[in-house]
């Protein structure tokens, strides 16, 4: 049973390009969470999704960022027209049910905008 | 002021020492998590607490809801315990959002 898989592990984008970050939750998990870790800062919640639904996106920047978790396939965090300030580590976590005692984290995607 | 404060920010210990990492928070919570982030960046969930105390191997986590404070203890520390330990709270109100501390970087020397 593979853990939470994120890819790519490292992503380099030029300013203005799009970044697409993928997260495959653990088998059977239908709850997915995205977090961002800026350099020298703590993790910050971005969005919580269940299959085909965005439940809480209160941590997402209003522009350029979007997330989805389709019926089939991984969850995608999409950043359009990236800027240097988007450089960060983006972590995905999944859980079996709501308020689970354990959420399983992926290894993260380190985005560098040059 | 952050809603979740951890202390110390950095901690260096000798192998075998007893370690304590503290977490204070300022909001009402429904749960508190302790996470471990390895030097390679991966994050592991250690505990979720809503009251009392939990133990797993050499790790012990306690929480005092009235005082809005939690501690993570490591007994008989080992160099492989070197990591960043992160406290996160789930505020009351039904949201799934976690609010994180900035982490405590622990280095255990042999």
JSON list of C-alpha atoms in Angstrom, two decimals:
[
{"chain": "A", "resi": 1, "resn": "UNK", "atom": "CA", "xyz": [0.00, 0.00, 0.00]},
{"chain": "A", "resi": 2, "resn": "UNK", "atom": "CA", "xyz": [1.90, 3.00, -1.26]},
{"chain": "A", "resi": 3, "resn": "UNK", "atom": "CA", "xyz": [1.81, 6.15, 0.80]},
{"chain": "A", "resi": 4, "resn": "UNK", "atom": "CA", "xyz": [0.74, 9.56, -0.42]},
{"chain": "A", "resi": 5, "resn": "UNK", "atom": "CA", "xyz": [2.55, 10.16, -3.69]},
{"chain": "A", "resi": 6, "resn": "UNK", "atom": "CA", "xyz": [3.40, 13.62, -4.85]},
{"chain": "A", "resi": 7, "resn": "UNK", "atom": "CA", "xyz": [5.02, 14.50, -8.13]},
{"chain": "A", "resi": 8, "resn": "UNK", "atom": "CA", "xyz": [7.15, 15.99, -9.23]},
{"chain": "A", "resi": 9, "resn": "UNK", "atom": "CA", "xyz": [9.43, 16.20, -6.17]},
{"chain": "A", "resi": 10, "resn": "UNK", "atom": "CA", "xyz": [11.15, 19.24, -7.61]},
{"chain": "A", "resi": 11, "resn": "UNK", "atom": "CA", "xyz": [9.74, 21.68, -10.14]},
{"chain": "A", "resi": 12, "resn": "UNK", "atom": "CA", "xyz": [11.44, 24.68, -11.67]},
{"chain": "A", "resi": 13, "resn": "UNK", "atom": "CA", "xyz": [9.34, 27.23, -13.52]},
{"chain": "A", "resi": 14, "resn": "UNK", "atom": "CA", "xyz": [10.09, 30.60, -15.04]},
{"chain": "A", "resi": 15, "resn": "UNK", "atom": "CA", "xyz": [8.03, 33.58, -13.99]},
{"chain": "A", "resi": 16, "resn": "UNK", "atom": "CA", "xyz": [4.74, 33.60, -15.86]},
{"chain": "A", "resi": 17, "resn": "UNK", "atom": "CA", "xyz": [4.59, 29.85, -16.50]},
{"chain": "A", "resi": 18, "resn": "UNK", "atom": "CA", "xyz": [2.09, 27.45, -15.02]},
{"chain": "A", "resi": 19, "resn": "UNK", "atom": "CA", "xyz": [2.89, 24.91, -12.31]},
{"chain": "A", "resi": 20, "resn": "UNK", "atom": "CA", "xyz": [0.86, 21.73, -11.87]},
{"chain": "A", "resi": 21, "resn": "UNK", "atom": "CA", "xyz": [1.45, 19.71, -8.72]},
{"chain": "A", "resi": 22, "resn": "UNK", "atom": "CA", "xyz": [-0.03, 16.24, -8.37]},
{"chain": "A", "resi": 23, "resn": "UNK", "atom": "CA", "xyz": [-1.04, 14.28, -5.32]},
{"chain": "A", "resi": 24, "resn": "UNK", "atom": "CA", "xyz": [-2.24, 10.69, -5.26]},
{"chain": "A", "resi": 25, "resn": "UNK", "atom": "CA", "xyz": [-3.75, 9.94, -1.85]},
{"chain": "A", "resi": 26, "resn": "UNK", "atom": "CA", "xyz": [-3.37, 6.66, -0.06]},
{"chain": "A", "resi": 27, "resn": "UNK", "atom": "CA", "xyz": [-5.61, 3.93, -1.39]},
{"chain": "A", "resi": 28, "resn": "UNK", "atom": "CA", "xyz": [-9.11, 4.34, -0.07]},
{"chain": "A", "resi": 29, "resn": "UNK", "atom": "CA", "xyz": [-8.58, 7.89, 1.21]},
{"chain": "A", "resi": 30, "resn": "UNK", "atom": "CA", "xyz": [-11.12, 10.39, -0.06]},
{"chain": "A", "resi": 31, "resn": "UNK", "atom": "CA", "xyz": [-9.98, 13.45, 1.94]},
{"chain": "A", "resi": 32, "resn": "UNK", "atom": "CA", "xyz": [-7.08, 15.49, 0.58]},
{"chain": "A", "resi": 33, "resn": "UNK", "atom": "CA", "xyz": [-5.40, 18.57, 2.06]},
{"chain": "A", "resi": 34, "resn": "UNK", "atom": "CA", "xyz": [-2.83, 20.89, 0.52]},
{"chain": "A", "resi": 35, "resn": "UNK", "atom": "CA", "xyz": [-0.36, 22.92, 2.57]},
{"chain": "A", "resi": 36, "resn": "UNK", "atom": "CA", "xyz": [2.36, 25.38, 1.64]},
{"chain": "A", "resi": 37, "resn": "UNK", "atom": "CA", "xyz": [5.65, 25.83, 3.48]},
{"chain": "A", "resi": 38, "resn": "UNK", "atom": "CA", "xyz": [7.44, 29.05, 2.60]},
{"chain": "A", "resi": 39, "resn": "UNK", "atom": "CA", "xyz": [11.18, 29.28, 3.31]},
{"chain": "A", "resi": 40, "resn": "UNK", "atom": "CA", "xyz": [11.82, 29.88, 7.02]},
{"chain": "A", "resi": 41, "resn": "UNK", "atom": "CA", "xyz": [8.09, 29.77, 7.78]},
{"chain": "A", "resi": 42, "resn": "UNK", "atom": "CA", "xyz": [5.67, 27.22, 9.12]},
{"chain": "A", "resi": 43, "resn": "UNK", "atom": "CA", "xyz": [3.20, 25.21, 7.13]},
{"chain": "A", "resi": 44, "resn": "UNK", "atom": "CA", "xyz": [0.02, 26.98, 6.08]},
{"chain": "A", "resi": 45, "resn": "UNK", "atom": "CA", "xyz": [-3.27, 25.35, 5.15]},
{"chain": "A", "resi": 46, "resn": "UNK", "atom": "CA", "xyz": [-4.39, 26.00, 1.60]},
{"chain": "A", "resi": 47, "resn": "UNK", "atom": "CA", "xyz": [-7.35, 23.80, 0.69]},
{"chain": "A", "resi": 48, "resn": "UNK", "atom": "CA", "xyz": [-9.33, 20.74, 1.73]},
{"chain": "A", "resi": 49, "resn": "UNK", "atom": "CA", "xyz": [-11.01, 18.58, -0.88]},
{"chain": "A", "resi": 50, "resn": "UNK", "atom": "CA", "xyz": [-13.09, 15.48, -1.07]},
{"chain": "A", "resi": 51, "resn": "UNK", "atom": "CA", "xyz": [-13.69, 13.62, -4.30]},
{"chain": "A", "resi": 52, "resn": "UNK", "atom": "CA", "xyz": [-15.03, 16.13, -6.84]},
{"chain": "A", "resi": 53, "resn": "UNK", "atom": "CA", "xyz": [-15.69, 18.76, -4.16]},
{"chain": "A", "resi": 54, "resn": "UNK", "atom": "CA", "xyz": [-13.77, 21.66, -2.67]},
{"chain": "A", "resi": 55, "resn": "UNK", "atom": "CA", "xyz": [-14.79, 21.77, 0.98]},
{"chain": "A", "resi": 56, "resn": "UNK", "atom": "CA", "xyz": [-12.61, 24.57, 2.36]},
{"chain": "A", "resi": 57, "resn": "UNK", "atom": "CA", "xyz": [-10.38, 26.79, 0.25]},
{"chain": "A", "resi": 58, "resn": "UNK", "atom": "CA", "xyz": [-10.00, 29.56, 2.79]},
{"chain": "A", "resi": 59, "resn": "UNK", "atom": "CA", "xyz": [-6.20, 29.30, 2.67]},
{"chain": "A", "resi": 60, "resn": "UNK", "atom": "CA", "xyz": [-5.89, 29.61, -1.09]},
{"chain": "A", "resi": 61, "resn": "UNK", "atom": "CA", "xyz": [-4.77, 32.90, -2.63]},
{"chain": "A", "resi": 62, "resn": "UNK", "atom": "CA", "xyz": [-7.72, 34.42, -4.45]},
{"chain": "A", "resi": 63, "resn": "UNK", "atom": "CA", "xyz": [-5.98, 34.62, -7.81]},
{"chain": "A", "resi": 64, "resn": "UNK", "atom": "CA", "xyz": [-3.84, 32.25, -9.88]},
{"chain": "A", "resi": 65, "resn": "UNK", "atom": "CA", "xyz": [-4.30, 29.24, -7.57]},
{"chain": "A", "resi": 66, "resn": "UNK", "atom": "CA", "xyz": [-6.81, 26.45, -8.05]},
{"chain": "A", "resi": 67, "resn": "UNK", "atom": "CA", "xyz": [-7.23, 22.88, -6.87]},
{"chain": "A", "resi": 68, "resn": "UNK", "atom": "CA", "xyz": [-9.25, 19.90, -7.93]},
{"chain": "A", "resi": 69, "resn": "UNK", "atom": "CA", "xyz": [-9.75, 16.30, -6.88]},
{"chain": "A", "resi": 70, "resn": "UNK", "atom": "CA", "xyz": [-11.54, 14.53, -9.72]},
{"chain": "A", "resi": 71, "resn": "UNK", "atom": "CA", "xyz": [-13.47, 11.30, -9.46]},
{"chain": "A", "resi": 72, "resn": "UNK", "atom": "CA", "xyz": [-10.60, 9.50, -11.17]},
{"chain": "A", "resi": 73, "resn": "UNK", "atom": "CA", "xyz": [-6.96, 10.43, -10.87]},
{"chain": "A", "resi": 74, "resn": "UNK", "atom": "CA", "xyz": [-4.85, 12.51, -8.55]},
{"chain": "A", "resi": 75, "resn": "UNK", "atom": "CA", "xyz": [-5.59, 15.79, -6.89]},
{"chain": "A", "resi": 76, "resn": "UNK", "atom": "CA", "xyz": [-4.04, 18.72, -8.77]},
{"chain": "A", "resi": 77, "resn": "UNK", "atom": "CA", "xyz": [-2.86, 22.03, -7.36]},
{"chain": "A", "resi": 78, "resn": "UNK", "atom": "CA", "xyz": [-2.47, 24.47, -10.22]},
{"chain": "A", "resi": 79, "resn": "UNK", "atom": "CA", "xyz": [-0.63, 27.77, -10.04]},
{"chain": "A", "resi": 80, "resn": "UNK", "atom": "CA", "xyz": [-0.97, 30.03, -13.07]},
{"chain": "A", "resi": 81, "resn": "UNK", "atom": "CA", "xyz": [1.49, 32.76, -14.01]},
{"chain": "A", "resi": 82, "resn": "UNK", "atom": "CA", "xyz": [3.90, 31.87, -11.23]},
{"chain": "A", "resi": 83, "resn": "UNK", "atom": "CA", "xyz": [5.88, 34.58, -9.44]},
{"chain": "A", "resi": 84, "resn": "UNK", "atom": "CA", "xyz": [9.05, 34.31, -7.33]},
{"chain": "A", "resi": 85, "resn": "UNK", "atom": "CA", "xyz": [6.96, 34.47, -4.15]},
{"chain": "A", "resi": 86, "resn": "UNK", "atom": "CA", "xyz": [5.31, 31.16, -5.08]},
{"chain": "A", "resi": 87, "resn": "UNK", "atom": "CA", "xyz": [8.62, 29.37, -4.48]},
{"chain": "A", "resi": 88, "resn": "UNK", "atom": "CA", "xyz": [7.91, 27.03, -1.60]},
{"chain": "A", "resi": 89, "resn": "UNK", "atom": "CA", "xyz": [7.40, 23.41, -0.63]},
{"chain": "A", "resi": 90, "resn": "UNK", "atom": "CA", "xyz": [3.85, 22.22, -1.26]},
{"chain": "A", "resi": 91, "resn": "UNK", "atom": "CA", "xyz": [2.66, 19.26, 0.78]},
{"chain": "A", "resi": 92, "resn": "UNK", "atom": "CA", "xyz": [-0.36, 17.11, 0.28]},
{"chain": "A", "resi": 93, "resn": "UNK", "atom": "CA", "xyz": [-1.93, 14.94, 2.98]},
{"chain": "A", "resi": 94, "resn": "UNK", "atom": "CA", "xyz": [-4.77, 12.44, 2.88]},
{"chain": "A", "resi": 95, "resn": "UNK", "atom": "CA", "xyz": [-6.98, 10.81, 5.45]},
{"chain": "A", "resi": 96, "resn": "UNK", "atom": "CA", "xyz": [-9.46, 7.99, 5.49]},
{"chain": "A", "resi": 97, "resn": "UNK", "atom": "CA", "xyz": [-12.30, 9.98, 6.99]},
{"chain": "A", "resi": 98, "resn": "UNK", "atom": "CA", "xyz": [-13.16, 13.32, 8.46]},
{"chain": "A", "resi": 99, "resn": "UNK", "atom": "CA", "xyz": [-11.24, 14.27, 11.60]},
{"chain": "A", "resi": 100, "resn": "UNK", "atom": "CA", "xyz": [-9.07, 11.19, 11.32]},
{"chain": "A", "resi": 101, "resn": "UNK", "atom": "CA", "xyz": [-6.47, 10.86, 14.03]},
{"chain": "A", "resi": 102, "resn": "UNK", "atom": "CA", "xyz": [-3.76, 10.37, 11.45]},
{"chain": "A", "resi": 103, "resn": "UNK", "atom": "CA", "xyz": [-3.23, 12.15, 8.19]},
{"chain": "A", "resi": 104, "resn": "UNK", "atom": "CA", "xyz": [-0.57, 10.79, 5.89]},
{"chain": "A", "resi": 105, "resn": "UNK", "atom": "CA", "xyz": [1.68, 13.30, 4.22]},
{"chain": "A", "resi": 106, "resn": "UNK", "atom": "CA", "xyz": [3.43, 13.13, 0.90]},
{"chain": "A", "resi": 107, "resn": "UNK", "atom": "CA", "xyz": [7.10, 14.01, 0.45]},
{"chain": "A", "resi": 108, "resn": "UNK", "atom": "CA", "xyz": [6.23, 17.41, -0.93]},
{"chain": "A", "resi": 109, "resn": "UNK", "atom": "CA", "xyz": [6.91, 19.22, -4.19]},
{"chain": "A", "resi": 110, "resn": "UNK", "atom": "CA", "xyz": [9.58, 21.89, -4.03]},
{"chain": "A", "resi": 111, "resn": "UNK", "atom": "CA", "xyz": [8.68, 24.63, -6.48]},
{"chain": "A", "resi": 112, "resn": "UNK", "atom": "CA", "xyz": [11.36, 27.08, -7.52]},
{"chain": "A", "resi": 113, "resn": "UNK", "atom": "CA", "xyz": [10.41, 30.04, -9.66]},
{"chain": "A", "resi": 114, "resn": "UNK", "atom": "CA", "xyz": [13.31, 31.60, -11.52]},
{"chain": "B", "resi": 1, "resn": "UNK", "atom": "CA", "xyz": [1.40, 37.03, 17.55]},
{"chain": "B", "resi": 2, "resn": "UNK", "atom": "CA", "xyz": [1.01, 33.56, 16.04]},
{"chain": "B", "resi": 3, "resn": "UNK", "atom": "CA", "xyz": [-1.91, 31.48, 17.19]},
{"chain": "B", "resi": 4, "resn": "UNK", "atom": "CA", "xyz": [0.50, 28.60, 17.82]},
{"chain": "B", "resi": 5, "resn": "UNK", "atom": "CA", "xyz": [3.84, 29.21, 19.49]},
{"chain": "B", "resi": 6, "resn": "UNK", "atom": "CA", "xyz": [6.53, 26.60, 19.96]},
{"chain": "B", "resi": 7, "resn": "UNK", "atom": "CA", "xyz": [9.58, 26.66, 22.19]},
{"chain": "B", "resi": 8, "resn": "UNK", "atom": "CA", "xyz": [12.42, 26.35, 21.91]},
{"chain": "B", "resi": 9, "resn": "UNK", "atom": "CA", "xyz": [13.01, 27.18, 18.24]},
{"chain": "B", "resi": 10, "resn": "UNK", "atom": "CA", "xyz": [16.22, 25.18, 18.24]},
{"chain": "B", "resi": 11, "resn": "UNK", "atom": "CA", "xyz": [17.35, 22.46, 20.61]},
{"chain": "B", "resi": 12, "resn": "UNK", "atom": "CA", "xyz": [20.63, 20.57, 20.73]},
{"chain": "B", "resi": 13, "resn": "UNK", "atom": "CA", "xyz": [20.98, 17.54, 22.99]},
{"chain": "B", "resi": 14, "resn": "UNK", "atom": "CA", "xyz": [23.37, 14.70, 23.67]},
{"chain": "B", "resi": 15, "resn": "UNK", "atom": "CA", "xyz": [22.32, 11.18, 22.92]},
{"chain": "B", "resi": 16, "resn": "UNK", "atom": "CA", "xyz": [20.37, 9.71, 25.81]},
{"chain": "B", "resi": 17, "resn": "UNK", "atom": "CA", "xyz": [19.00, 13.00, 27.13]},
{"chain": "B", "resi": 18, "resn": "UNK", "atom": "CA", "xyz": [15.33, 13.59, 27.91]},
{"chain": "B", "resi": 19, "resn": "UNK", "atom": "CA", "xyz": [13.84, 16.13, 25.50]},
{"chain": "B", "resi": 20, "resn": "UNK", "atom": "CA", "xyz": [10.84, 18.41, 25.99]},
{"chain": "B", "resi": 21, "resn": "UNK", "atom": "CA", "xyz": [9.30, 20.57, 23.28]},
{"chain": "B", "resi": 22, "resn": "UNK", "atom": "CA", "xyz": [6.50, 22.95, 24.19]},
{"chain": "B", "resi": 23, "resn": "UNK", "atom": "CA", "xyz": [3.50, 24.25, 22.29]},
{"chain": "B", "resi": 24, "resn": "UNK", "atom": "CA", "xyz": [1.14, 27.01, 23.40]},
{"chain": "B", "resi": 25, "resn": "UNK", "atom": "CA", "xyz": [-1.91, 28.14, 21.50]},
{"chain": "B", "resi": 26, "resn": "UNK", "atom": "CA", "xyz": [-4.34, 31.00, 21.88]},
{"chain": "B", "resi": 27, "resn": "UNK", "atom": "CA", "xyz": [-7.57, 29.69, 20.36]},
{"chain": "B", "resi": 28, "resn": "UNK", "atom": "CA", "xyz": [-10.11, 27.08, 21.36]},
{"chain": "B", "resi": 29, "resn": "UNK", "atom": "CA", "xyz": [-9.30, 23.82, 19.67]},
{"chain": "B", "resi": 30, "resn": "UNK", "atom": "CA", "xyz": [-10.90, 20.52, 18.90]},
{"chain": "B", "resi": 31, "resn": "UNK", "atom": "CA", "xyz": [-7.58, 18.68, 18.46]},
{"chain": "B", "resi": 32, "resn": "UNK", "atom": "CA", "xyz": [-3.82, 19.14, 18.51]},
{"chain": "B", "resi": 33, "resn": "UNK", "atom": "CA", "xyz": [-1.31, 17.30, 16.34]},
{"chain": "B", "resi": 34, "resn": "UNK", "atom": "CA", "xyz": [2.40, 16.70, 16.66]},
{"chain": "B", "resi": 35, "resn": "UNK", "atom": "CA", "xyz": [4.27, 16.15, 13.41]},
{"chain": "B", "resi": 36, "resn": "UNK", "atom": "CA", "xyz": [7.86, 15.26, 12.60]},
{"chain": "B", "resi": 37, "resn": "UNK", "atom": "CA", "xyz": [9.61, 16.67, 9.54]},
{"chain": "B", "resi": 38, "resn": "UNK", "atom": "CA", "xyz": [12.75, 14.85, 8.54]},
{"chain": "B", "resi": 39, "resn": "UNK", "atom": "CA", "xyz": [15.82, 16.57, 7.09]},
{"chain": "B", "resi": 40, "resn": "UNK", "atom": "CA", "xyz": [14.77, 15.30, 3.66]},
{"chain": "B", "resi": 41, "resn": "UNK", "atom": "CA", "xyz": [11.49, 17.18, 4.05]},
{"chain": "B", "resi": 42, "resn": "UNK", "atom": "CA", "xyz": [9.02, 14.33, 4.54]},
{"chain": "B", "resi": 43, "resn": "UNK", "atom": "CA", "xyz": [6.38, 14.81, 7.24]},
{"chain": "B", "resi": 44, "resn": "UNK", "atom": "CA", "xyz": [5.12, 12.11, 9.59]},
{"chain": "B", "resi": 45, "resn": "UNK", "atom": "CA", "xyz": [2.11, 12.46, 11.85]},
{"chain": "B", "resi": 46, "resn": "UNK", "atom": "CA", "xyz": [3.11, 11.45, 15.39]},
{"chain": "B", "resi": 47, "resn": "UNK", "atom": "CA", "xyz": [0.08, 12.11, 17.59]},
{"chain": "B", "resi": 48, "resn": "UNK", "atom": "CA", "xyz": [-3.36, 13.62, 17.65]},
{"chain": "B", "resi": 49, "resn": "UNK", "atom": "CA", "xyz": [-4.59, 14.71, 21.09]},
{"chain": "B", "resi": 50, "resn": "UNK", "atom": "CA", "xyz": [-7.76, 16.20, 22.41]},
{"chain": "B", "resi": 51, "resn": "UNK", "atom": "CA", "xyz": [-7.08, 15.52, 26.09]},
{"chain": "B", "resi": 52, "resn": "UNK", "atom": "CA", "xyz": [-4.67, 13.81, 28.46]},
{"chain": "B", "resi": 53, "resn": "UNK", "atom": "CA", "xyz": [-1.63, 11.96, 27.33]},
{"chain": "B", "resi": 54, "resn": "UNK", "atom": "CA", "xyz": [-0.50, 9.57, 24.61]},
{"chain": "B", "resi": 55, "resn": "UNK", "atom": "CA", "xyz": [2.61, 7.40, 24.38]},
{"chain": "B", "resi": 56, "resn": "UNK", "atom": "CA", "xyz": [4.23, 5.70, 21.43]},
{"chain": "B", "resi": 57, "resn": "UNK", "atom": "CA", "xyz": [7.59, 4.08, 22.01]},
{"chain": "B", "resi": 58, "resn": "UNK", "atom": "CA", "xyz": [9.94, 6.73, 23.35]},
{"chain": "B", "resi": 59, "resn": "UNK", "atom": "CA", "xyz": [7.57, 9.57, 22.50]},
{"chain": "B", "resi": 60, "resn": "UNK", "atom": "CA", "xyz": [5.05, 11.00, 24.93]},
{"chain": "B", "resi": 61, "resn": "UNK", "atom": "CA", "xyz": [2.62, 13.81, 24.20]},
{"chain": "B", "resi": 62, "resn": "UNK", "atom": "CA", "xyz": [0.53, 15.63, 26.78]},
{"chain": "B", "resi": 63, "resn": "UNK", "atom": "CA", "xyz": [-2.06, 18.35, 26.54]},
{"chain": "B", "resi": 64, "resn": "UNK", "atom": "CA", "xyz": [-3.65, 20.69, 29.08]},
{"chain": "B", "resi": 65, "resn": "UNK", "atom": "CA", "xyz": [-6.76, 22.12, 27.49]},
{"chain": "B", "resi": 66, "resn": "UNK", "atom": "CA", "xyz": [-7.39, 24.65, 30.28]},
{"chain": "B", "resi": 67, "resn": "UNK", "atom": "CA", "xyz": [-3.89, 26.06, 29.99]},
{"chain": "B", "resi": 68, "resn": "UNK", "atom": "CA", "xyz": [-3.85, 25.79, 26.18]},
{"chain": "B", "resi": 69, "resn": "UNK", "atom": "CA", "xyz": [-0.52, 23.99, 26.29]},
{"chain": "B", "resi": 70, "resn": "UNK", "atom": "CA", "xyz": [0.96, 20.76, 24.99]},
{"chain": "B", "resi": 71, "resn": "UNK", "atom": "CA", "xyz": [4.34, 19.13, 25.39]},
{"chain": "B", "resi": 72, "resn": "UNK", "atom": "CA", "xyz": [6.17, 16.51, 23.38]},
{"chain": "B", "resi": 73, "resn": "UNK", "atom": "CA", "xyz": [8.72, 14.47, 25.28]},
{"chain": "B", "resi": 74, "resn": "UNK", "atom": "CA", "xyz": [11.37, 12.16, 23.89]},
{"chain": "B", "resi": 75, "resn": "UNK", "atom": "CA", "xyz": [13.02, 9.75, 26.30]},
{"chain": "B", "resi": 76, "resn": "UNK", "atom": "CA", "xyz": [16.51, 8.32, 25.71]},
{"chain": "B", "resi": 77, "resn": "UNK", "atom": "CA", "xyz": [17.04, 10.56, 22.68]},
{"chain": "B", "resi": 78, "resn": "UNK", "atom": "CA", "xyz": [18.98, 9.24, 19.71]},
{"chain": "B", "resi": 79, "resn": "UNK", "atom": "CA", "xyz": [20.63, 10.95, 16.72]},
{"chain": "B", "resi": 80, "resn": "UNK", "atom": "CA", "xyz": [17.89, 9.55, 14.48]},
{"chain": "B", "resi": 81, "resn": "UNK", "atom": "CA", "xyz": [15.40, 11.70, 16.43]},
{"chain": "B", "resi": 82, "resn": "UNK", "atom": "CA", "xyz": [17.02, 14.75, 14.83]},
{"chain": "B", "resi": 83, "resn": "UNK", "atom": "CA", "xyz": [14.23, 16.49, 12.92]},
{"chain": "B", "resi": 84, "resn": "UNK", "atom": "CA", "xyz": [11.88, 19.44, 13.06]},
{"chain": "B", "resi": 85, "resn": "UNK", "atom": "CA", "xyz": [8.92, 18.84, 15.36]},
{"chain": "B", "resi": 86, "resn": "UNK", "atom": "CA", "xyz": [5.77, 20.74, 14.47]},
{"chain": "B", "resi": 87, "resn": "UNK", "atom": "CA", "xyz": [2.71, 21.43, 16.59]},
{"chain": "B", "resi": 88, "resn": "UNK", "atom": "CA", "xyz": [-0.59, 22.04, 14.80]},
{"chain": "B", "resi": 89, "resn": "UNK", "atom": "CA", "xyz": [-4.07, 22.76, 16.13]},
{"chain": "B", "resi": 90, "resn": "UNK", "atom": "CA", "xyz": [-7.50, 22.35, 14.66]},
{"chain": "B", "resi": 91, "resn": "UNK", "atom": "CA", "xyz": [-9.53, 25.36, 15.84]},
{"chain": "B", "resi": 92, "resn": "UNK", "atom": "CA", "xyz": [-13.04, 24.80, 17.12]},
{"chain": "B", "resi": 93, "resn": "UNK", "atom": "CA", "xyz": [-15.84, 25.56, 14.72]},
{"chain": "B", "resi": 94, "resn": "UNK", "atom": "CA", "xyz": [-15.97, 22.58, 12.47]},
{"chain": "B", "resi": 95, "resn": "UNK", "atom": "CA", "xyz": [-13.24, 23.56, 10.02]},
{"chain": "B", "resi": 96, "resn": "UNK", "atom": "CA", "xyz": [-10.70, 20.98, 8.91]},
{"chain": "B", "resi": 97, "resn": "UNK", "atom": "CA", "xyz": [-8.06, 23.69, 8.71]},
{"chain": "B", "resi": 98, "resn": "UNK", "atom": "CA", "xyz": [-4.91, 23.10, 10.76]},
{"chain": "B", "resi": 99, "resn": "UNK", "atom": "CA", "xyz": [-2.92, 26.03, 12.14]},
{"chain": "B", "resi": 100, "resn": "UNK", "atom": "CA", "xyz": [0.77, 25.25, 12.52]},
{"chain": "B", "resi": 101, "resn": "UNK", "atom": "CA", "xyz": [3.59, 26.38, 14.75]},
{"chain": "B", "resi": 102, "resn": "UNK", "atom": "CA", "xyz": [6.90, 27.22, 13.13]},
{"chain": "B", "resi": 103, "resn": "UNK", "atom": "CA", "xyz": [8.53, 24.07, 14.42]},
{"chain": "B", "resi": 104, "resn": "UNK", "atom": "CA", "xyz": [11.33, 23.16, 16.78]},
{"chain": "B", "resi": 105, "resn": "UNK", "atom": "CA", "xyz": [14.55, 21.99, 15.19]},
{"chain": "B", "resi": 106, "resn": "UNK", "atom": "CA", "xyz": [16.05, 19.20, 17.30]},
{"chain": "B", "resi": 107, "resn": "UNK", "atom": "CA", "xyz": [19.61, 18.00, 16.85]},
{"chain": "B", "resi": 108, "resn": "UNK", "atom": "CA", "xyz": [20.75, 15.02, 18.89]},
{"chain": "B", "resi": 109, "resn": "UNK", "atom": "CA", "xyz": [24.51, 14.52, 18.90]},
{"chain": "B", "resi": 110, "resn": "UNK", "atom": "CA", "xyz": [26.11, 11.10, 19.44]}
]
